PDB file of C-alpha atoms in Angstrom:
ATOM      1  CA  MET O  26      45.755  -9.225  22.812  1.00 41.00           C
ATOM      2  CA  LYS O  27      44.951  -6.039  20.964  1.00 45.00           C
ATOM      3  CA  TYR O  28      43.103  -3.490  23.156  1.00 45.00           C
ATOM      4  CA  LYS O  29      39.751  -2.366  21.877  1.00 76.00           C
ATOM      5  CA  ASN O  30      37.956   0.398  23.709  1.00 84.00           C
ATOM      6  CA  TYR O  31      34.618   0.648  21.950  1.00 85.00           C
ATOM      7  CA  TYR O  32      33.795   4.025  23.488  1.00 86.00           C
ATOM      8  CA  GLU O  33      37.090   5.472  22.340  1.00 87.00           C
ATOM      9  CA  ILE O  34      36.720   3.979  18.843  1.00 89.00           C
ATOM     10  CA  LEU O  35      33.378   5.772  18.360  1.00 91.00           C
ATOM     11  CA  GLY O  36      34.557   8.925  20.102  1.00 91.00           C
ATOM     12  CA  VAL O  37      31.910   8.738  22.848  1.00 90.00           C
ATOM     13  CA  SER O  38      31.642   8.119  26.610  1.00 88.00           C
ATOM     14  CA  ARG O  39      29.462   5.835  28.696  1.00 86.00           C
ATOM     15  CA  LYS O  40      27.008   8.714  29.221  1.00 86.00           C
ATOM     16  CA  THR O  41      26.658   9.558  25.542  1.00 90.00           C
ATOM     17  CA  PRO O  42      23.022   9.214  24.288  1.00 91.00           C
ATOM     18  CA  LEU O  43      22.262   6.455  21.809  1.00 90.00           C
ATOM     19  CA  GLN O  44      21.364   8.988  19.098  1.00 90.00           C
ATOM     20  CA  GLU O  45      24.774  10.603  19.306  1.00 91.00           C
ATOM     21  CA  ILE O  46      26.488   7.197  19.193  1.00 92.00           C
ATOM     22  CA  LYS O  47      24.605   6.466  15.945  1.00 91.00           C
ATOM     23  CA  LEU O  48      25.600   9.836  14.502  1.00 92.00           C
ATOM     24  CA  ASN O  49      29.278   9.260  15.297  1.00 92.00           C
ATOM     25  CA  TYR O  50      29.092   5.756  13.830  1.00 92.00           C
ATOM     26  CA  ARG O  51      27.662   7.015  10.544  1.00 91.00           C
ATOM     27  CA  GLN O  52      30.421   9.620  10.256  1.00 91.00           C
ATOM     28  CA  LEU O  53      33.205   7.180  11.012  1.00 92.00           C
ATOM     29  CA  ALA O  54      31.797   4.409   8.826  1.00 89.00           C
ATOM     30  CA  LYS O  55      31.657   6.813   5.926  1.00 90.00           C
ATOM     31  CA  GLN O  56      35.168   8.108   6.679  1.00 91.00           C
ATOM     32  CA  TYR O  57      36.816   4.675   6.792  1.00 90.00           C
ATOM     33  CA  HIS O  58      34.732   2.706   4.254  1.00 89.00           C
ATOM     34  CA  PRO O  59      37.234   0.794   2.073  1.00 84.00           C
ATOM     35  CA  ASP O  60      35.370   1.735  -1.102  1.00 85.00           C
ATOM     36  CA  THR O  61      36.184   5.398  -0.597  1.00 85.00           C
ATOM     37  CA  ASN O  62      39.174   5.371   1.750  1.00 89.00           C
ATOM     38  CA  LYS O  63      42.174   3.611   0.209  1.00 87.00           C
ATOM     39  CA  SER O  64      44.580   4.197   3.132  1.00 88.00           C
ATOM     40  CA  PRO O  65      46.235   1.021   4.526  1.00 85.00           C
ATOM     41  CA  GLU O  66      44.603   1.311   7.932  1.00 87.00           C
ATOM     42  CA  ALA O  67      41.072   2.167   6.683  1.00 88.00           C
ATOM     43  CA  GLU O  68      39.826  -1.453   6.439  1.00 88.00           C
ATOM     44  CA  GLU O  69      40.918  -2.316   9.984  1.00 88.00           C
ATOM     45  CA  LYS O  70      39.402   0.887  11.381  1.00 90.00           C
ATOM     46  CA  PHE O  71      36.171   0.178   9.505  1.00 91.00           C
ATOM     47  CA  LYS O  72      35.964  -3.257  11.093  1.00 90.00           C
ATOM     48  CA  ASP O  73      36.621  -1.786  14.579  1.00 89.00           C
ATOM     49  CA  VAL O  74      33.938   0.905  14.081  1.00 90.00           C
ATOM     50  CA  ASN O  75      31.323  -1.702  13.108  1.00 92.00           C
ATOM     51  CA  GLU O  76      32.338  -4.031  15.962  1.00 90.00           C
ATOM     52  CA  ALA O  77      32.044  -1.173  18.497  1.00 89.00           C
ATOM     53  CA  TYR O  78      28.691  -0.065  17.098  1.00 92.00           C
ATOM     54  CA  ALA O  79      27.263  -3.603  17.202  1.00 92.00           C
ATOM     55  CA  THR O  80      28.158  -3.855  20.903  1.00 90.00           C
ATOM     56  CA  LEU O  81      27.251  -0.380  22.198  1.00 89.00           C
ATOM     57  CA  THR O  82      23.849  -0.217  20.454  1.00 92.00           C
ATOM     58  CA  ASN O  83      22.786  -3.638  21.735  1.00 92.00           C
ATOM     59  CA  GLU O  84      21.584  -3.265  25.338  1.00 90.00           C
ATOM     60  CA  GLU O  85      22.437  -6.831  26.371  1.00 90.00           C
ATOM     61  CA  LYS O  86      25.882  -6.865  24.700  1.00 89.00           C
ATOM     62  CA  ARG O  87      26.707  -3.430  26.112  1.00 88.00           C
ATOM     63  CA  LYS O  88      25.842  -4.468  29.688  1.00 88.00           C
ATOM     64  CA  LYS O  89      28.031  -7.543  29.393  1.00 87.00           C
ATOM     65  CA  TYR O  90      30.838  -5.489  27.905  1.00 83.00           C
ATOM     66  CA  ASP O  91      30.698  -2.909  30.734  1.00 83.00           C
ATOM     67  CA  LYS O  92      30.483  -5.591  33.425  1.00 81.00           C
ATOM     68  CA  GLN O  93      33.483  -7.375  31.891  1.00 78.00           C
ATOM     69  CA  VAL O  94      35.592  -4.248  32.010  1.00 68.00           C
ATOM     70  CA  ALA O  95      34.450  -3.443  35.583  1.00 71.00           C
ATOM     71  CA  ARG O  96      35.208  -6.957  36.793  1.00 66.00           C
ATOM     72  CA  LEU O  97      38.495  -7.767  35.058  1.00 59.00           C
ATOM     73  CA  GLY O  98      39.766  -4.352  34.084  1.00 54.00           C
ATOM     74  CA  TYR O  99      41.709  -3.898  30.897  1.00 46.00           C
ATOM     75  CA  GLY O 100      43.276  -7.363  30.726  1.00 44.00           C
ATOM     76  CA  PHE O 101      42.571 -10.801  29.351  1.00 45.00           C
ATOM     77  CA  VAL O 102      38.942 -11.827  29.226  1.00 45.00           C
ATOM     78  CA  ASP O 103      37.587 -14.696  31.255  1.00 46.00           C
ATOM     79  CA  SER O 104      37.162 -17.579  28.783  1.00 46.00           C
ATOM     80  CA  SER O 105      33.867 -18.530  30.422  1.00 47.00           C
ATOM     81  CA  SER O 106      32.362 -15.122  29.598  1.00 46.00           C
ATOM     82  CA  SER O 107      30.112 -14.655  26.575  1.00 48.00           C
ATOM     83  CA  LEU O 108      32.377 -11.698  25.790  1.00 49.00           C
ATOM     84  CA  SER O 109      35.484 -13.812  25.520  1.00 43.00           C
ATOM     85  CA  ASN O 110      35.820 -12.708  21.939  1.00 46.00           C
ATOM     86  CA  VAL O 111      36.313  -9.119  23.125  1.00 41.00           C
ATOM     87  CA  LYS O 112      39.984  -8.272  23.409  1.00 39.00           C
ATOM     88  CA  TYR O 113      41.594  -5.892  25.857  1.00 34.00           C
ATOM     89  CA  GLU O 114      45.030  -4.424  26.278  1.00 36.00           C
ATOM     90  CA  PHE O 115      47.107  -6.167  28.916  1.00 32.00           C
ATOM     91  CA  LYS O 116      48.790  -3.153  30.525  1.00 36.00           C
ATOM     92  CA  SER O 117      50.834  -4.793  33.237  1.00 38.00           C
ATOM     93  CA  GLY O 118      53.974  -5.487  31.172  1.00 41.00           C
ATOM     94  CA  MET O 119      57.194  -7.273  32.303  1.00 41.00           C
ATOM     95  CA  ASN O 120      58.088  -4.776  35.030  1.00 44.00           C
ATOM     96  CA  ALA O 121      54.812  -5.441  36.786  1.00 38.00           C
ATOM     97  CA  PHE O 122      55.405  -9.219  36.363  1.00 38.00           C
ATOM     98  CA  ASN O 123      58.844  -8.937  37.981  1.00 43.00           C
ATOM     99  CA  ASP O 124      57.396  -6.921  40.846  1.00 40.00           C
ATOM    100  CA  LEU O 125      54.842  -9.664  41.370  1.00 35.00           C
ATOM    101  CA  LEU O 126      57.573 -12.335  41.575  1.00 36.00           C
ATOM    102  CA  THR O 127      59.540 -10.198  44.011  1.00 37.00           C
ATOM    103  CA  THR O 128      56.537  -9.666  46.280  1.00 33.00           C
ATOM    104  CA  ILE O 129      55.273 -13.269  46.333  1.00 34.00           C
ATOM    105  CA  LEU O 130      58.304 -15.493  45.811  1.00 37.00           C
ATOM    106  CA  GLY O 131      61.088 -13.283  47.154  1.00 39.00           C
ATOM    107  CA  PHE O 132      63.205 -13.088  44.016  1.00 38.00           C
ATOM    108  CA  LYS O 133      63.296 -11.017  40.895  1.00 42.00           C
ATOM    109  CA  LYS O 134      63.417 -12.479  37.381  1.00 41.00           C
ATOM    110  CA  GLU O 135      66.207 -10.931  35.318  1.00 45.00           C
ATOM    111  CA  ASN O 136      65.186  -9.524  31.949  1.00 48.00           C
ATOM    112  CA  THR O 137      66.535 -11.191  28.904  1.00 48.00           C
ATOM    113  CA  GLU O 138      67.646  -9.152  25.890  1.00 52.00           C
ATOM    114  CA  GLU O 139      64.374  -9.983  24.137  1.00 53.00           C
ATOM    115  CA  GLU O 140      62.350  -8.874  27.129  1.00 50.00           C
ATOM    116  CA  THR O 141      64.306  -5.624  27.304  1.00 52.00           C
ATOM    117  CA  GLN O 142      63.589  -4.912  23.650  1.00 59.00           C
ATOM    118  CA  THR O 143      59.909  -5.652  24.248  1.00 56.00           C
ATOM    119  CA  GLU O 144      59.801  -3.229  27.163  1.00 55.00           C
ATOM    120  CA  THR O 145      61.492  -0.535  25.046  1.00 60.00           C
ATOM    121  CA  LEU O 146      58.962  -1.066  22.266  1.00 63.00           C
ATOM    122  CA  ASP O 147      56.062  -0.933  24.729  1.00 62.00           C
ATOM    123  CA  ALA O 148      57.453   2.305  26.185  1.00 62.00           C
ATOM    124  CA  LYS O 149      57.644   3.891  22.733  1.00 65.00           C
ATOM    125  CA  GLN O 150      54.100   2.784  21.922  1.00 64.00           C
ATOM    126  CA  GLU O 151      52.869   4.221  25.192  1.00 62.00           C
ATOM    127  CA  GLU O 152      54.724   7.463  24.472  1.00 60.00           C
ATOM    128  CA  ASN O 153      53.163   7.692  21.007  1.00 62.00           C
ATOM    129  CA  LYS O 154      49.728   7.041  22.457  1.00 58.00           C
ATOM    130  CA  THR O 155      50.236   9.842  24.986  1.00 55.00           C
ATOM    131  CA  LYS O 156      51.252  12.256  22.253  1.00 65.00           C
ATOM    132  CA  LYS O 157      48.156  11.435  20.202  1.00 80.00           C
ATOM    133  CA  LYS O 158      45.555  12.730  22.610  1.00 90.00           C
ATOM    134  CA  PRO O 159      41.977  12.849  21.313  1.00 92.00           C
ATOM    135  CA  ILE O 160      41.155  16.268  19.805  1.00 92.00           C
ATOM    136  CA  LYS O 161      37.538  17.358  19.315  1.00 92.00           C
ATOM    137  CA  GLY O 162      36.678  18.500  15.819  1.00 90.00           C
ATOM    138  CA  THR O 163      35.922  22.162  15.178  1.00 90.00           C
ATOM    139  CA  ASP O 164      32.330  23.422  15.071  1.00 92.00           C
ATOM    140  CA  ILE O 165      30.681  24.443  11.813  1.00 91.00           C
ATOM    141  CA  ILE O 166      28.770  27.715  12.176  1.00 92.00           C
ATOM    142  CA  THR O 167      26.141  28.773   9.666  1.00 93.00           C
ATOM    143  CA  HIS O 168      22.858  30.753   9.605  1.00 93.00           C
ATOM    144  CA  LEU O 169      19.215  30.087   8.727  1.00 96.00           C
ATOM    145  CA  ASP O 170      16.550  32.578   7.700  1.00 96.00           C
ATOM    146  CA  VAL O 171      13.083  31.808   9.126  1.00 96.00           C
ATOM    147  CA  SER O 172       9.852  33.634   8.363  1.00 96.00           C
ATOM    148  CA  LEU O 173       7.579  34.951  11.104  1.00 96.00           C
ATOM    149  CA  GLU O 174       4.964  32.349  10.227  1.00 95.00           C
ATOM    150  CA  GLU O 175       7.523  29.495  10.204  1.00 96.00           C
ATOM    151  CA  GLY O 176       8.706  30.556  13.631  1.00 96.00           C
ATOM    152  CA  TYR O 177       5.154  30.707  14.917  1.00 96.00           C
ATOM    153  CA  PHE O 178       4.155  27.234  13.785  1.00 95.00           C
ATOM    154  CA  GLY O 179       7.572  25.521  13.821  1.00 94.00           C
ATOM    155  CA  VAL O 180       8.931  23.967  10.629  1.00 94.00           C
ATOM    156  CA  GLU O 181      11.468  21.495   9.304  1.00 94.00           C
ATOM    157  CA  LYS O 182      13.891  23.044   6.823  1.00 94.00           C
ATOM    158  CA  LYS O 183      16.756  21.781   4.705  1.00 93.00           C
ATOM    159  CA  ILE O 184      20.181  23.352   5.114  1.00 91.00           C
ATOM    160  CA  ALA O 185      23.296  22.744   2.992  1.00 90.00           C
ATOM    161  CA  ILE O 186      26.772  23.348   4.381  1.00 87.00           C
ATOM    162  CA  LYS O 187      30.303  22.906   3.099  1.00 79.00           C
ATOM    163  CA  ALA O 188      32.130  20.650   5.547  1.00 67.00           C
ATOM    164  CA  PHE O 189      35.879  20.194   5.951  1.00 62.00           C
ATOM    165  CA  LYS O 190      37.097  17.527   3.469  1.00 67.00           C
ATOM    166  CA  ALA O 191      33.536  16.250   3.039  1.00 65.00           C
ATOM    167  CA  GLY O 192      32.174  18.693   0.458  1.00 76.00           C
ATOM    168  CA  MET O 193      28.550  19.840   0.510  1.00 85.00           C
ATOM    169  CA  ARG O 194      26.255  18.116   2.969  1.00 85.00           C
ATOM    170  CA  THR O 195      22.492  18.592   3.439  1.00 89.00           C
ATOM    171  CA  PHE O 196      20.716  18.283   6.765  1.00 85.00           C
ATOM    172  CA  SER O 197      17.120  18.530   7.918  1.00 90.00           C
ATOM    173  CA  VAL O 198      16.760  21.083  10.702  1.00 93.00           C
ATOM    174  CA  LYS O 199      13.727  21.170  12.965  1.00 94.00           C
ATOM    175  CA  VAL O 200      12.959  24.781  13.803  1.00 95.00           C
ATOM    176  CA  PRO O 201      11.077  24.840  17.159  1.00 94.00           C
ATOM    177  CA  ILE O 202       7.956  26.874  17.819  1.00 95.00           C
ATOM    178  CA  GLY O 203       8.663  30.362  19.167  1.00 95.00           C
ATOM    179  CA  ILE O 204      12.169  30.725  17.722  1.00 96.00           C
ATOM    180  CA  LYS O 205      13.492  34.315  17.664  1.00 94.00           C
ATOM    181  CA  SER O 206      16.281  36.169  15.930  1.00 94.00           C
ATOM    182  CA  GLY O 207      19.589  35.465  17.649  1.00 94.00           C
ATOM    183  CA  ASP O 208      18.568  32.011  18.889  1.00 96.00           C
ATOM    184  CA  LYS O 209      20.912  29.122  18.094  1.00 95.00           C
ATOM    185  CA  ILE O 210      20.164  25.561  17.059  1.00 95.00           C
ATOM    186  CA  ARG O 211      22.957  23.132  17.920  1.00 93.00           C
ATOM    187  CA  LEU O 212      23.199  19.727  16.201  1.00 91.00           C
ATOM    188  CA  ALA O 213      25.691  17.596  18.148  1.00 91.00           C
ATOM    189  CA  ALA O 214      28.527  15.796  16.312  1.00 89.00           C
ATOM    190  CA  LEU O 215      27.599  17.116  12.849  1.00 88.00           C
ATOM    191  CA  GLY O 216      30.598  19.417  12.651  1.00 86.00           C
ATOM    192  CA  ASN O 217      34.142  18.677  11.461  1.00 89.00           C
ATOM    193  CA  PRO O 218      35.595  15.259  12.452  1.00 89.00           C
ATOM    194  CA  GLY O 219      37.836  14.942  15.511  1.00 90.00           C
ATOM    195  CA  LYS O 220      41.410  13.709  15.499  1.00 90.00           C
ATOM    196  CA  ASN O 221      42.946  10.714  17.256  1.00 90.00           C
ATOM    197  CA  GLY O 222      39.529   9.392  18.206  1.00 89.00           C
ATOM    198  CA  GLY O 223      38.238  12.741  19.440  1.00 91.00           C
ATOM    199  CA  LYS O 224      34.579  13.652  19.145  1.00 92.00           C
ATOM    200  CA  ASN O 225      33.218  15.434  16.077  1.00 91.00           C
ATOM    201  CA  GLY O 226      32.479  19.100  16.421  1.00 90.00           C
ATOM    202  CA  ASP O 227      28.929  20.447  16.419  1.00 92.00           C
ATOM    203  CA  LEU O 228      26.837  22.182  13.764  1.00 93.00           C
ATOM    204  CA  ILE O 229      25.712  25.535  15.177  1.00 94.00           C
ATOM    205  CA  ILE O 230      22.952  27.387  13.324  1.00 95.00           C
ATOM    206  CA  ASN O 231      22.297  31.080  14.016  1.00 96.00           C
ATOM    207  CA  VAL O 232      18.634  31.853  13.393  1.00 96.00           C
ATOM    208  CA  ARG O 233      17.340  35.113  11.910  1.00 96.00           C
ATOM    209  CA  LEU O 234      13.641  35.995  11.631  1.00 96.00           C
ATOM    210  CA  ILE O 235      13.225  37.800   8.326  1.00 95.00           C
ATOM    211  CA  ASP O 236      11.121  40.981   8.167  1.00 93.00           C
ATOM    212  CA  ASP O 237       7.393  40.465   7.625  1.00 95.00           C
ATOM    213  CA  SER O 238       5.346  42.662   5.245  1.00 94.00           C
ATOM    214  CA  GLU O 239       2.522  43.157   7.740  1.00 95.00           C
ATOM    215  CA  PHE O 240       3.751  42.607  11.274  1.00 97.00           C
ATOM    216  CA  SER O 241       6.796  43.628  13.267  1.00 96.00           C
ATOM    217  CA  LEU O 242       7.930  41.776  16.373  1.00 96.00           C
ATOM    218  CA  ASP O 243       8.679  43.240  19.798  1.00 96.00           C
ATOM    219  CA  GLY O 244       9.609  40.382  22.121  1.00 94.00           C
ATOM    220  CA  VAL O 245       6.550  38.162  21.750  1.00 96.00           C
ATOM    221  CA  ASP O 246       4.190  41.041  20.860  1.00 97.00           C
ATOM    222  CA  LEU O 247       3.093  41.592  17.290  1.00 97.00           C
ATOM    223  CA  GLU O 248       2.672  45.133  16.038  1.00 98.00           C
ATOM    224  CA  LYS O 249       0.711  46.293  12.983  1.00 97.00           C
ATOM    225  CA  GLU O 250      -0.208  49.723  11.622  1.00 97.00           C
ATOM    226  CA  ILE O 251      -3.810  50.065  10.398  1.00 97.00           C
ATOM    227  CA  GLU O 252      -5.684  52.860   8.640  1.00 95.00           C
ATOM    228  CA  ILE O 253      -9.245  53.812   9.529  1.00 96.00           C
ATOM    229  CA  THR O 254     -11.660  56.465   8.333  1.00 93.00           C
ATOM    230  CA  PRO O 255     -12.542  59.562  10.370  1.00 93.00           C
ATOM    231  CA  ALA O 256     -16.012  58.110  10.919  1.00 91.00           C
ATOM    232  CA  ILE O 257     -14.595  54.901  12.479  1.00 94.00           C
ATOM    233  CA  ALA O 258     -12.235  56.977  14.545  1.00 94.00           C
ATOM    234  CA  ALA O 259     -15.166  58.992  15.949  1.00 93.00           C
ATOM    235  CA  LEU O 260     -17.765  56.271  16.293  1.00 94.00           C
ATOM    236  CA  GLY O 261     -15.740  53.016  16.617  1.00 95.00           C
ATOM    237  CA  GLY O 262     -16.456  49.826  14.729  1.00 95.00           C
ATOM    238  CA  LYS O 263     -15.145  46.357  13.739  1.00 95.00           C
ATOM    239  CA  TYR O 264     -11.801  45.923  11.991  1.00 96.00           C
ATOM    240  CA  LYS O 265     -11.108  42.610  10.234  1.00 96.00           C
ATOM    241  CA  LEU O 266      -7.577  41.187   9.828  1.00 96.00           C
ATOM    242  CA  GLN O 267      -5.722  37.873   9.479  1.00 95.00           C
ATOM    243  CA  VAL O 268      -3.168  36.861  12.141  1.00 96.00           C
ATOM    244  CA  MET O 269      -1.281  33.686  11.207  1.00 92.00           C
ATOM    245  CA  ASP O 270      -4.045  31.142  10.609  1.00 89.00           C
ATOM    246  CA  GLU O 271      -6.821  33.063  12.420  1.00 94.00           C
ATOM    247  CA  LYS O 272      -9.306  35.696  11.238  1.00 96.00           C
ATOM    248  CA  LEU O 273      -9.930  38.396  13.819  1.00 97.00           C
ATOM    249  CA  PHE O 274     -12.672  40.983  14.157  1.00 97.00           C
ATOM    250  CA  VAL O 275     -11.260  43.596  16.481  1.00 97.00           C
ATOM    251  CA  SER O 276     -13.671  46.011  18.196  1.00 97.00           C
ATOM    252  CA  LEU O 277     -12.285  49.548  17.862  1.00 97.00           C
ATOM    253  CA  PRO O 278     -13.469  51.968  20.545  1.00 97.00           C
ATOM    254  CA  LYS O 279     -14.915  55.432  19.911  1.00 95.00           C
ATOM    255  CA  HIS O 280     -12.902  58.657  19.858  1.00 95.00           C
ATOM    256  CA  LEU O 281      -9.643  57.216  18.564  1.00 97.00           C
ATOM    257  CA  ARG O 282      -6.771  59.554  17.831  1.00 96.00           C
ATOM    258  CA  ASP O 283      -4.080  59.234  15.199  1.00 96.00           C
ATOM    259  CA  GLY O 284      -1.112  57.286  16.571  1.00 96.00           C
ATOM    260  CA  GLU O 285      -3.122  55.672  19.372  1.00 97.00           C
ATOM    261  CA  ILE O 286      -2.502  51.968  20.165  1.00 97.00           C
ATOM    262  CA  VAL O 287      -5.269  49.387  20.438  1.00 98.00           C
ATOM    263  CA  THR O 288      -4.146  46.169  22.193  1.00 98.00           C
ATOM    264  CA  VAL O 289      -5.662  42.763  21.564  1.00 97.00           C
ATOM    265  CA  PRO O 290      -4.496  40.364  24.348  1.00 97.00           C
ATOM    266  CA  ASN O 291      -3.012  36.912  23.544  1.00 96.00           C
ATOM    267  CA  LYS O 292      -3.092  37.298  19.776  1.00 97.00           C
ATOM    268  CA  GLY O 293       0.574  37.995  19.209  1.00 96.00           C
ATOM    269  CA  TYR O 294       3.657  35.835  18.591  1.00 97.00           C
ATOM    270  CA  ILE O 295       4.379  32.701  20.620  1.00 96.00           C
ATOM    271  CA  ASP O 296       7.220  31.640  22.895  1.00 94.00           C
ATOM    272  CA  GLU O 297       8.879  28.214  23.400  1.00 90.00           C
ATOM    273  CA  ASN O 298       6.354  27.387  26.141  1.00 90.00           C
ATOM    274  CA  GLY O 299       3.345  28.005  23.875  1.00 91.00           C
ATOM    275  CA  ASP O 300       2.365  31.314  25.548  1.00 95.00           C
ATOM    276  CA  ARG O 301       1.309  34.119  23.227  1.00 96.00           C
ATOM    277  CA  GLY O 302       2.049  37.799  23.419  1.00 96.00           C
ATOM    278  CA  ASN O 303      -0.325  40.670  22.521  1.00 97.00           C
ATOM    279  CA  LEU O 304      -1.321  42.175  19.183  1.00 98.00           C
ATOM    280  CA  ASN O 305      -0.806  45.939  19.168  1.00 98.00           C
ATOM    281  CA  LEU O 306      -2.604  47.916  16.442  1.00 98.00           C
ATOM    282  CA  LYS O 307      -1.283  51.435  15.775  1.00 98.00           C
ATOM    283  CA  ILE O 308      -4.043  53.718  14.471  1.00 97.00           C
ATOM    284  CA  HIS O 309      -3.640  56.000  11.461  1.00 97.00           C
ATOM    285  CA  ILE O 310      -6.657  58.067  10.432  1.00 96.00           C
ATOM    286  CA  ASP O 311      -6.923  58.071   6.634  1.00 94.00           C
ATOM    287  CA  MET O 312      -8.322  61.356   5.292  1.00 86.00           C
ATOM    288  CA  PRO O 313     -10.219  60.773   1.997  1.00 84.00           C
ATOM    289  CA  VAL O 314      -8.730  62.395  -1.131  1.00 83.00           C
ATOM    290  CA  ASP O 315     -11.923  62.417  -3.176  1.00 86.00           C
ATOM    291  CA  ILE O 316     -15.408  62.619  -1.675  1.00 88.00           C
ATOM    292  CA  SER O 317     -18.905  62.569  -3.112  1.00 90.00           C
ATOM    293  CA  GLU O 318     -21.339  65.492  -2.951  1.00 90.00           C
ATOM    294  CA  ARG O 319     -23.332  63.718  -0.246  1.00 92.00           C
ATOM    295  CA  GLU O 320     -20.185  63.197   1.816  1.00 88.00           C
ATOM    296  CA  GLU O 321     -19.265  66.842   1.338  1.00 87.00           C
ATOM    297  CA  GLU O 322     -22.722  67.896   2.606  1.00 91.00           C
ATOM    298  CA  LEU O 323     -22.318  65.734   5.687  1.00 90.00           C
ATOM    299  CA  TYR O 324     -18.840  67.129   6.377  1.00 87.00           C
ATOM    300  CA  GLN O 325     -20.251  70.626   6.032  1.00 87.00           C
ATOM    301  CA  GLN O 326     -22.936  69.854   8.585  1.00 89.00           C
ATOM    302  CA  LEU O 327     -20.278  68.445  10.915  1.00 86.00           C
ATOM    303  CA  LEU O 328     -18.155  71.537  10.427  1.00 82.00           C
ATOM    304  CA  ASN O 329     -21.126  73.792  11.249  1.00 85.00           C
ATOM    305  CA  ILE O 330     -21.647  71.853  14.482  1.00 83.00           C
ATOM    306  CA  GLU O 331     -17.995  72.098  15.423  1.00 78.00           C
ATOM    307  CA  THR O 332     -17.957  75.844  14.666  1.00 78.00           C
ATOM    308  CA  ARG O 333     -20.943  76.514  16.938  1.00 76.00           C
ATOM    309  CA  LYS O 334     -19.512  74.250  19.601  1.00 72.00           C
ATOM    310  CA  ASP O 335     -15.956  75.563  19.770  1.00 63.00           C
ATOM    311  CA  ASN O 336     -16.346  78.993  18.194  1.00 61.00           C
ATOM    312  CA  ILE O 337     -12.796  78.824  16.863  1.00 58.00           C
ATOM    313  CA  TYR O 338     -13.377  78.070  13.179  1.00 54.00           C
ATOM    314  CA  LEU O 339     -14.183  80.934  10.784  1.00 54.00           C
TER     315      LEU O 339
END
């Protein structure tokens, strides 16, 4: 009987998650579909792939299949089993049969010429199988630009890649909350196909957070430069700004100096655990270019006070 190892056919193991089994099946079904693949062996491989998928994705069938292999090994299937239609490779061969006769009955059956030819053919097939070891497909590496806001909220984006022999393919990529530049997103089995039943490679996406017009990122802290008037710098006041989806009214303290940092806790970027960093506001005091007569009078009064106080201005 022809040996059929469903795990090997789909390029998976017994521990492979169901989702990855489905991904491998879709790739192989597309690869060997007779409508697109005109090679002589495509139709048979397409049938094997569908047979393996039907068994491994059905919990009851898969349990029976695994029990059958564990109980009988890779040989003929018990005709009383509901899996009697599943075929296995009978690996014992004529040498093992002769050894059995020698052990139990005390004599050895001589090989006929036909049996010798069969053994030679089996040996060549085994040698060819050994040479064709499963080879995992190569990974596909690409990049994805993500805005600061997309990284903060998480987003699903489309990405198009050129795959080996498969042309352009488009995938939906779920960008998790708190992603940062340099992080990688790995999509298992979406890379180049394996050889000789080997697993597909992975799709590896290098993420880059693009520069934001308002905020810069330092770890999980957001930084922003703001301009205030000399009056606000001296007396303090409220400063209004938008951070992601939230409007903030930040209380600025008195006596601020140019270049000083005002920190607002827990209003920065976010990490993968949902914890937020701080918002750091760097102060720049904006000196007015054009002032009214009234403003000039007030500045003059202020200058007179400073002159009497410090006695350094002339």
